[in-house]
Amino acid sequence: MLSQTIADFTTLAIAAGGWMEMDRLYLHNRILGMIGEDQLDEFDVHPVTRPSTELLDELVATAQKNHVIDDTLSAIEILEGELMDFLTPPPSVVNAFFAQHYANDPQEATDYFFELCKNNDYIKTRAIAKNIYFPVETPYGELEITINLSKPEKDPKQIAAERHAVTSNYPKCMLCMENEGYKGRVNYPARTNHRIIRMNLDGESWGFQYSPYAYYNEHCIVLSEEHRPMEISEQTFARLLQIVEVLPHYFAGSNADLPIVGGSILSHDHYQGGNHTFAMAKAPIDRLFVLKDYPTVVAGTVKWPMSVIRLQATDKALLIDAATHVLETWRNYSAPELNIVAFSEDGTQHHTITPIARKKGDFFELDLVLRDNNVSEEYPDGIFHPHQDVHHIKKENIGLIEVMGLAILPPRLEKELQEVEKYLLNQDNELAESHRPWAERMKASYTFSTENVREVMEKEIGNIFTRVLEDAGVFKRDDQGQRAFEAFTQTL
């Protein structure tokens, strides 16, 4: 059985395009050595129907049985990466295949690369499948809620090993190109089976890869070859529009470049994209206005809980100039009566933009989400950040993905919500105190049964996520806020 598993794994390796049939014996022997075996019995060479991950599990289990590796998470992941590297052609070959497919059709190229990254387990499809997902209808369209359960929890042995591990600044961060092919270590993930497609963006060298723990379909990352901080500028708009020109079936967006309103990695210039239509992309323009210096650019505010300006044009250069004008104006704009303040007394900048680019037929489209990272005594975590009364559900930064209408909620909620459910059904429970006011409000508003409790809770979580986005909006959706938003657009 093991011999057949090795033979089938080798067949998949050859099919991936990095090896030829002549390499079969060599691959058999390499795999044998890596899992602590020393001989191969009889096997057949036939079409393989079992998934690569199933074969991988058997090989890793054999390595553990033979004491080649211990049972720590890092040891298992390093071996998995080294084995799956056989199913992954070298970077030069992957890039050549991508270019070959791209010559036929951009989507054919991304389909090739996406399938490769799933088959070689770089994209952790089995872990991603554990995430809890549900859509919720709101006044702003259908928002998407996920509870992120995909990243494996570290056991005490792994935590202890990491504590005693030597620190290193290579690779400099999780997004650097030096990750490609990196073996990994106790305190750094294995990347042996990782591949990056090279791109030229605005005259610079960039890379295109998929996210290992994807939040949506074909979740990709476009990263600068140079390790440098995130920055929103005219070049950002130019690069985002170039990405959607090169990959017109994808959107591309950037996290903001300031703390509190930015994403989790501000140390490396990068963008995210993918083949997914978020609720924000479907949201209509609710008020058109004219950009004085760019009258041929369609401009309007979007019906969305956050403050979004949508720009559309067929001329990419004109759109970049118009977006830069909005960015520069917003960076210097204040409305103190609404706690919107561009600079602190010491000159610290507080305004930036979360931009999202799309290609719609002949038109290029940019959504510019206005962000402000000021704090106050009342809101020490951020004035335009989830407020304290919703922290029981979401208190983390609102980054690009949430901005577009997909909630990424913390894994703690899986167990906590089970206790809320028991409380609502009058069962024995260990309700967290942070959820008590919410649970009591629900109990006073609904009659619960085992049939409807989950549906009501999901709807309520959707309402809370809507509130989270409204908290992050600089011009609120009330009369005062919308008048102020209109006053800002008039300055444009």
Coordinates of C-alpha atoms in Angstrom, one line a residue:
M1 CA 0.0 0.0 0.0
L2 CA 2.8 2.5 0.9
S3 CA 4.7 1.6 -2.3
Q4 CA 1.5 2.4 -4.3
T5 CA 1.1 5.7 -2.4
I6 CA 4.7 6.7 -3.3
A7 CA 4.2 5.7 -6.9
D8 CA 0.9 7.6 -7.2
F9 CA 2.5 10.7 -5.5
T10 CA 5.4 10.4 -8.1
T11 CA 2.8 10.2 -10.9
L12 CA 1.3 13.5 -9.7
A13 CA 4.7 15.1 -9.5
I14 CA 5.5 14.2 -13.1
A15 CA 2.0 15.4 -14.2
A16 CA 2.7 18.8 -12.5
G17 CA 5.3 19.5 -15.2
G18 CA 8.5 19.7 -13.2
W19 CA 9.7 16.2 -13.9
M20 CA 9.7 13.6 -16.7
E21 CA 9.0 9.9 -16.6
M22 CA 12.7 9.3 -16.7
D23 CA 12.9 10.8 -13.2
R24 CA 10.5 8.3 -11.7
L25 CA 13.0 6.1 -9.9
Y26 CA 14.9 9.1 -8.7
L27 CA 11.7 10.5 -7.2
H28 CA 10.7 7.1 -5.6
N29 CA 14.1 7.0 -3.8
R30 CA 14.0 10.6 -2.7
I31 CA 10.6 10.1 -1.1
L32 CA 11.6 6.8 0.5
G33 CA 14.6 8.6 2.1
M34 CA 12.5 11.5 3.4
I35 CA 10.0 9.3 5.2
G36 CA 12.5 6.8 6.7
E37 CA 11.8 3.8 4.4
D38 CA 14.5 1.9 2.5
Q39 CA 12.7 -0.2 -0.1
L40 CA 9.8 -0.1 -2.6
D41 CA 7.6 -3.1 -3.2
E42 CA 5.3 -3.8 -6.2
F43 CA 3.2 -1.0 -7.6
D44 CA 1.2 0.0 -10.7
V45 CA 1.6 3.2 -12.7
H46 CA -1.9 4.3 -13.4
P47 CA -4.1 7.4 -13.5
V48 CA -4.3 8.8 -9.9
T49 CA -7.8 9.5 -8.6
R50 CA -6.9 10.2 -4.9
P51 CA -6.2 13.8 -4.0
S52 CA -2.6 14.8 -3.4
T53 CA -3.3 15.8 0.2
E54 CA -4.5 12.3 1.0
L55 CA -1.3 10.8 -0.3
L56 CA 0.7 13.4 1.6
D57 CA -1.0 12.5 4.9
E58 CA 0.1 8.8 4.5
L59 CA 3.7 9.8 3.7
V60 CA 3.9 12.1 6.7
A61 CA 2.3 9.5 9.0
T62 CA 5.0 7.0 7.9
A63 CA 7.7 9.5 8.6
Q64 CA 6.3 10.0 12.1
K65 CA 6.0 6.3 12.7
N66 CA 9.7 5.9 11.6
H67 CA 10.7 8.8 14.0
V68 CA 12.1 10.9 11.1
I69 CA 10.1 13.8 12.5
D70 CA 8.4 14.5 15.8
D71 CA 4.7 15.5 16.2
T72 CA 5.2 19.2 16.5
L73 CA 3.3 21.4 14.0
S74 CA 6.5 23.0 12.6
A75 CA 8.2 19.6 11.9
I76 CA 5.1 18.3 10.1
E77 CA 4.7 21.4 8.0
I78 CA 8.3 21.5 7.0
L79 CA 8.1 17.9 5.8
E80 CA 4.8 18.5 4.1
G81 CA 6.3 21.5 2.2
E82 CA 9.4 19.4 1.1
L83 CA 7.2 16.6 -0.2
M84 CA 4.8 18.9 -1.9
D85 CA 7.8 20.6 -3.6
F86 CA 8.0 17.5 -5.8
L87 CA 4.5 18.4 -7.1
T88 CA 5.6 22.0 -7.8
P89 CA 7.8 22.9 -10.8
P90 CA 10.8 25.3 -10.2
P91 CA 9.9 29.0 -10.3
S92 CA 11.3 29.5 -13.8
V93 CA 9.1 26.7 -15.1
V94 CA 6.0 27.9 -13.3
N95 CA 6.5 31.4 -14.7
A96 CA 7.0 30.0 -18.2
F97 CA 3.8 27.9 -17.9
F98 CA 1.9 31.0 -16.6
A99 CA 3.1 33.1 -19.6
Q100 CA 2.2 30.3 -22.0
H101 CA -1.4 30.2 -20.6
Y102 CA -1.6 34.0 -20.4
A103 CA -0.9 34.2 -24.2
N104 CA -4.2 32.4 -24.7
D105 CA -6.2 34.1 -22.0
P106 CA -5.5 35.8 -18.6
Q107 CA -8.1 33.7 -16.8
E108 CA -6.5 30.5 -18.2
A109 CA -3.2 31.6 -16.6
T110 CA -4.6 32.3 -13.2
D111 CA -6.6 29.0 -13.4
Y112 CA -3.4 27.1 -14.0
F113 CA -1.6 28.8 -11.1
F114 CA -4.5 28.6 -8.7
E115 CA -4.9 24.8 -9.4
L116 CA -1.2 24.3 -8.9
C117 CA -1.2 26.0 -5.5
K118 CA -4.2 24.0 -4.4
N119 CA -2.8 20.7 -5.6
N120 CA 0.5 21.3 -3.9
D121 CA -1.2 22.3 -0.6
Y122 CA 0.3 25.8 -0.6
I123 CA -3.3 27.0 -0.4
K124 CA -4.6 25.2 2.6
T125 CA -8.0 24.1 1.2
R126 CA -8.7 21.7 4.0
A127 CA -8.0 24.2 6.7
I128 CA -10.0 26.9 4.9
A129 CA -13.0 24.6 4.7
K130 CA -13.2 24.7 8.6
N131 CA -14.1 28.4 8.5
I132 CA -17.6 29.3 9.4
Y133 CA -19.3 31.3 6.7
F134 CA -22.8 32.8 6.2
P135 CA -24.3 35.7 4.3
V136 CA -26.6 38.3 5.8
E137 CA -29.0 40.6 4.0
T138 CA -28.6 44.3 5.2
P139 CA -29.7 47.7 4.0
Y140 CA -26.4 47.8 2.1
G141 CA -26.8 44.5 0.3
E142 CA -25.7 41.0 1.3
L143 CA -22.7 41.2 3.6
E144 CA -20.6 38.1 4.2
I145 CA -19.6 36.9 7.6
T146 CA -16.6 34.5 8.3
I147 CA -15.3 33.2 11.6
N148 CA -11.6 32.4 10.8
L149 CA -10.8 28.8 12.0
S150 CA -8.3 27.9 9.3
K151 CA -5.0 28.6 11.0
P152 CA -4.0 25.6 13.1
E153 CA -3.7 26.2 16.9
K154 CA -0.3 25.7 18.4
D155 CA 0.0 23.0 21.0
P156 CA 2.2 23.6 24.2
K157 CA 5.1 21.6 22.7
Q158 CA 5.2 23.9 19.6
I159 CA 4.9 27.1 21.8
A160 CA 7.8 25.9 24.0
A161 CA 9.9 25.1 20.9
E162 CA 9.3 28.6 19.5
R163 CA 10.2 30.2 22.8
H164 CA 13.7 28.6 22.6
A165 CA 14.2 29.1 18.9
V166 CA 16.9 31.4 17.5
T167 CA 15.5 34.6 16.1
S168 CA 16.4 35.6 12.5
N169 CA 15.6 38.4 10.1
Y170 CA 15.6 36.1 7.1
P171 CA 13.2 36.3 5.4
K172 CA 12.6 39.9 6.5
C173 CA 8.8 39.3 6.6
M174 CA 6.1 36.8 5.5
L175 CA 5.7 38.7 2.2
C176 CA 9.3 39.0 1.0
M177 CA 10.3 37.1 -2.2
E178 CA 13.0 35.2 -0.1
N179 CA 10.1 33.1 1.1
E180 CA 10.0 31.2 -2.2
G181 CA 11.4 27.8 -1.5
Y182 CA 12.3 28.5 2.2
K183 CA 12.4 25.4 4.3
G184 CA 10.9 27.1 7.4
R185 CA 11.9 26.7 11.0
V186 CA 10.3 26.2 14.4
N187 CA 9.1 29.8 14.5
Y188 CA 8.7 30.5 10.8
P189 CA 6.3 28.8 8.3
A190 CA 7.5 26.3 5.7
R191 CA 7.5 27.7 2.1
T192 CA 9.4 25.0 0.1
N193 CA 6.3 24.6 -2.2
H194 CA 5.7 28.4 -2.5
R195 CA 5.9 30.0 -6.0
I196 CA 5.7 33.6 -7.1
I197 CA 4.8 34.9 -10.6
R198 CA 7.0 37.8 -11.6
M199 CA 5.2 41.0 -12.7
N200 CA 6.4 44.4 -13.9
L201 CA 4.3 47.1 -12.4
D202 CA 4.9 50.8 -13.2
G203 CA 8.5 49.9 -14.1
E204 CA 9.2 48.0 -10.9
S205 CA 9.6 44.3 -10.1
W206 CA 6.7 42.8 -8.2
G207 CA 5.4 39.3 -7.5
F208 CA 2.0 37.7 -7.7
Q209 CA 1.0 34.8 -5.4
Y210 CA -2.0 33.3 -3.7
S211 CA -2.8 33.6 0.0
P212 CA -2.3 30.2 1.9
Y213 CA -5.3 30.9 4.1
A214 CA -7.6 32.5 1.6
Y215 CA -10.6 34.5 2.8
Y216 CA -12.4 34.4 -0.6
N217 CA -12.1 32.9 -4.1
E218 CA -8.6 33.2 -5.6
H219 CA -7.4 35.5 -2.8
C220 CA -4.1 36.7 -4.2
I221 CA -1.3 39.0 -3.0
V222 CA 0.8 41.3 -5.2
L223 CA 4.0 42.2 -3.4
S224 CA 6.9 44.6 -4.1
E225 CA 10.3 42.9 -4.6
E226 CA 11.7 45.6 -2.3
H227 CA 10.9 45.3 1.4
R228 CA 9.5 48.7 2.1
P229 CA 6.6 50.1 4.1
M230 CA 3.0 50.4 2.7
E231 CA 2.3 53.8 1.1
I232 CA -0.8 55.1 -0.7
S233 CA 0.2 57.4 -3.5
E234 CA -0.3 58.2 -7.2
Q235 CA 1.8 55.1 -7.9
T236 CA -0.6 53.0 -5.9
F237 CA -3.5 53.9 -8.2
A238 CA -1.3 53.3 -11.3
R239 CA -0.3 49.9 -10.1
L240 CA -3.8 48.8 -9.0
L241 CA -5.2 49.8 -12.4
Q242 CA -2.4 48.0 -14.2
I243 CA -3.1 44.8 -12.2
V244 CA -6.8 44.9 -13.3
E245 CA -5.7 45.7 -16.8
V246 CA -3.4 42.6 -16.8
L247 CA -5.9 40.4 -14.9
P248 CA -9.3 42.0 -15.9
H249 CA -11.3 39.2 -14.2
Y250 CA -9.8 40.2 -10.8
F251 CA -10.3 43.2 -8.5
A252 CA -7.2 44.7 -6.8
G253 CA -7.1 46.8 -3.7
S254 CA -4.7 48.1 -1.0
N255 CA -4.9 48.3 2.7
A256 CA -4.5 51.9 4.1
D257 CA -1.0 52.9 5.0
L258 CA -1.7 54.1 8.6
P259 CA -2.0 52.2 11.9
I260 CA -5.5 51.5 13.2
V261 CA -7.1 51.9 9.7
G262 CA -4.5 49.7 7.9
G263 CA -4.2 46.0 7.7
S264 CA -2.0 43.6 9.6
I265 CA 1.2 44.0 7.5
L266 CA 2.2 47.6 7.0
S267 CA 5.9 46.8 6.8
H268 CA 5.9 45.4 3.2
D269 CA 4.3 47.3 0.3
H270 CA 1.6 44.9 -1.2
Y271 CA -1.9 44.7 -2.6
Q272 CA -4.6 42.1 -2.5
G273 CA -7.0 40.9 -5.2
G274 CA -8.9 38.0 -6.5
N275 CA -11.9 36.6 -8.4
H276 CA -14.7 37.6 -6.0
T277 CA -17.5 40.2 -6.2
F278 CA -17.9 41.8 -2.8
A279 CA -21.1 43.6 -1.6
M280 CA -19.4 47.0 -2.0
A281 CA -18.8 46.4 -5.7
K282 CA -22.5 45.8 -6.2
A283 CA -23.5 48.9 -4.1
P284 CA -24.9 51.7 -6.3
I285 CA -23.8 55.3 -6.6
D286 CA -26.3 57.3 -4.5
R287 CA -25.1 60.8 -5.5
L288 CA -23.2 62.0 -8.6
F289 CA -21.0 65.0 -8.5
V290 CA -18.6 66.8 -10.9
L291 CA -14.8 66.9 -10.5
K292 CA -14.0 70.4 -11.7
D293 CA -10.6 69.5 -13.2
Y294 CA -11.7 66.1 -14.5
P295 CA -15.2 66.6 -16.0
T296 CA -15.0 63.4 -18.1
V297 CA -14.4 61.2 -15.0
V298 CA -17.7 59.8 -13.6
A299 CA -17.7 60.6 -9.9
G300 CA -20.2 59.8 -7.1
T301 CA -20.6 58.7 -3.5
V302 CA -21.6 55.1 -2.9
K303 CA -24.5 53.8 -0.8
W304 CA -22.3 52.1 1.7
P305 CA -21.8 52.3 5.5
M306 CA -18.3 53.7 5.1
S307 CA -17.5 56.9 3.1
V308 CA -16.7 55.8 -0.5
I309 CA -16.1 57.9 -3.6
R310 CA -16.4 55.9 -6.9
L311 CA -14.5 57.1 -10.0
Q312 CA -15.0 55.7 -13.5
A313 CA -13.2 56.5 -16.7
T314 CA -12.0 54.8 -19.9
D315 CA -8.7 56.8 -19.7
K316 CA -6.5 55.2 -17.1
A317 CA -4.1 58.2 -16.8
L318 CA -7.0 60.6 -16.2
L319 CA -8.4 58.3 -13.6
I320 CA -5.1 58.1 -11.8
D321 CA -4.8 61.9 -11.7
A322 CA -8.4 62.3 -10.5
A323 CA -7.8 59.7 -7.7
T324 CA -4.6 61.5 -6.7
H325 CA -6.5 64.8 -6.5
V326 CA -9.1 63.1 -4.1
L327 CA -6.3 61.6 -2.0
E328 CA -4.4 64.9 -1.6
T329 CA -7.5 66.8 -0.8
W330 CA -8.6 64.3 1.8
R331 CA -5.2 64.2 3.4
N332 CA -5.5 67.9 4.2
Y333 CA -9.3 68.1 4.9
S334 CA -10.7 68.6 8.3
A335 CA -14.3 68.9 9.7
P336 CA -13.6 69.3 13.5
E337 CA -17.3 69.3 14.4
L338 CA -17.4 65.7 13.2
N339 CA -14.0 64.8 14.9
I340 CA -12.5 64.6 11.4
V341 CA -9.0 66.1 11.8
A342 CA -6.3 65.8 9.2
F343 CA -3.2 66.6 11.3
S344 CA -2.3 66.6 15.0
E345 CA -0.6 69.7 16.5
D346 CA 2.7 67.9 16.1
G347 CA 2.1 67.4 12.4
T348 CA 1.1 63.7 12.5
Q349 CA -1.0 62.8 9.5
H350 CA -4.3 61.1 10.1
H351 CA -6.0 60.8 6.7
T352 CA -5.5 58.3 4.0
I353 CA -7.5 56.1 1.6
T354 CA -8.3 52.4 1.1
P355 CA -8.4 52.1 -2.7
I356 CA -10.1 49.3 -4.8
A357 CA -9.7 48.9 -8.5
R358 CA -11.9 47.0 -11.1
K359 CA -12.2 46.7 -14.8
K360 CA -15.7 46.9 -16.1
G361 CA -15.8 46.5 -19.9
D362 CA -14.0 49.5 -21.4
F363 CA -14.2 51.4 -18.0
F364 CA -11.7 51.4 -15.2
E365 CA -13.2 51.9 -11.8
L366 CA -11.7 53.1 -8.5
D367 CA -13.5 53.0 -5.1
L368 CA -11.7 55.4 -2.7
V369 CA -12.7 54.7 0.9
L370 CA -11.9 57.7 3.2
R371 CA -10.0 56.7 6.4
D372 CA -9.2 58.6 9.6
N373 CA -7.1 57.1 12.4
N374 CA -7.6 59.7 15.1
V375 CA -8.2 58.5 18.7
S376 CA -9.9 60.3 21.6
E377 CA -10.5 59.9 25.3
E378 CA -13.9 58.4 24.5
Y379 CA -12.6 56.1 21.7
P380 CA -9.0 55.3 22.6
D381 CA -8.9 52.5 20.0
G382 CA -9.9 54.8 17.2
I383 CA -12.7 57.3 16.6
F384 CA -13.4 55.6 13.3
H385 CA -12.9 52.1 14.5
P386 CA -15.3 49.5 15.9
H387 CA -16.6 51.2 19.1
Q388 CA -16.4 49.4 22.5
D389 CA -20.0 48.1 22.5
V390 CA -19.3 45.9 19.5
H391 CA -15.9 44.6 20.6
H392 CA -17.4 41.4 21.9
I393 CA -17.8 40.5 18.2
K394 CA -15.1 42.6 16.4
K395 CA -12.4 44.8 17.8
E396 CA -9.6 44.3 15.3
N397 CA -8.6 46.7 12.6
I398 CA -11.0 47.2 9.6
G399 CA -8.8 46.4 6.7
L400 CA -9.4 46.1 2.9
I401 CA -11.4 42.9 3.1
E402 CA -13.8 44.1 5.8
V403 CA -14.1 47.5 4.0
M404 CA -15.6 45.7 1.0
G405 CA -18.2 43.8 3.1
L406 CA -16.6 40.5 4.2
A407 CA -16.2 40.2 8.0
I408 CA -13.2 38.3 9.3
L409 CA -14.2 37.5 12.9
P410 CA -11.8 35.9 15.5
P411 CA -11.8 32.1 16.2
R412 CA -12.8 32.7 19.8
L413 CA -16.3 33.3 18.6
E414 CA -16.9 29.7 17.6
K415 CA -17.1 28.5 21.2
E416 CA -18.4 31.8 22.6
L417 CA -21.4 31.8 20.3
Q418 CA -22.3 28.2 21.3
E419 CA -22.7 29.5 24.8
V420 CA -24.8 32.5 23.7
E421 CA -27.0 30.0 21.8
K422 CA -27.5 27.9 25.0
Y423 CA -28.3 31.0 27.0
L424 CA -31.0 32.0 24.5
L425 CA -32.5 28.5 24.7
N426 CA -32.5 28.6 28.5
Q427 CA -29.9 25.8 28.7
D428 CA -27.0 25.5 31.1
N429 CA -24.3 27.8 29.7
E430 CA -21.0 29.6 30.3
L431 CA -22.0 32.9 28.7
A432 CA -19.0 35.3 28.4
E433 CA -19.8 38.5 30.3
S434 CA -18.8 40.5 27.2
H435 CA -21.8 39.0 25.3
R436 CA -24.3 39.3 28.1
P437 CA -25.8 42.8 27.1
W438 CA -26.2 41.6 23.5
A439 CA -27.7 38.2 24.6
E440 CA -30.2 39.9 26.9
R441 CA -31.3 42.3 24.2
M442 CA -31.9 39.4 21.8
K443 CA -33.8 37.5 24.5
A444 CA -36.1 40.5 25.0
S445 CA -36.7 41.0 21.2
Y446 CA -37.2 37.4 20.0
T447 CA -38.9 34.1 20.9
F448 CA -36.2 31.5 20.5
S449 CA -36.4 27.8 19.5
T450 CA -33.8 25.3 18.4
E451 CA -35.1 25.8 14.9
N452 CA -34.6 29.6 14.7
V453 CA -31.9 30.4 17.2
R454 CA -28.9 30.2 14.8
E455 CA -30.7 32.1 12.0
V456 CA -31.5 35.0 14.4
M457 CA -28.0 35.0 15.8
E458 CA -26.5 35.2 12.3
K459 CA -28.8 38.1 11.4
E460 CA -27.8 39.9 14.6
I461 CA -24.1 39.3 13.9
G462 CA -24.7 40.8 10.4
N463 CA -26.3 43.8 12.0
I464 CA -23.3 44.2 14.3
F465 CA -20.9 44.0 11.4
T466 CA -22.9 46.7 9.6
R467 CA -22.5 48.8 12.8
V468 CA -18.8 48.1 12.7
L469 CA -18.5 49.5 9.2
E470 CA -20.7 52.5 10.1
D471 CA -18.3 53.1 13.0
A472 CA -15.4 53.1 10.6
G473 CA -17.2 55.6 8.2
V474 CA -15.9 59.1 8.6
F475 CA -19.1 60.8 7.2
K476 CA -22.0 59.1 8.9
R477 CA -25.1 58.0 7.0
D478 CA -27.3 60.5 8.9
D479 CA -28.4 63.9 7.6
Q480 CA -25.5 65.8 9.3
G481 CA -22.9 63.3 8.0
Q482 CA -24.2 63.2 4.4
R483 CA -24.3 67.1 4.3
A484 CA -20.7 67.1 5.4
F485 CA -19.8 64.4 2.8
E486 CA -21.4 66.6 0.1
A487 CA -19.4 69.6 1.4
F488 CA -16.2 67.6 1.1
T489 CA -17.0 66.5 -2.5
Q490 CA -17.7 70.1 -3.4
T491 CA -14.1 71.0 -2.5
L492 CA -13.1 68.5 -5.2

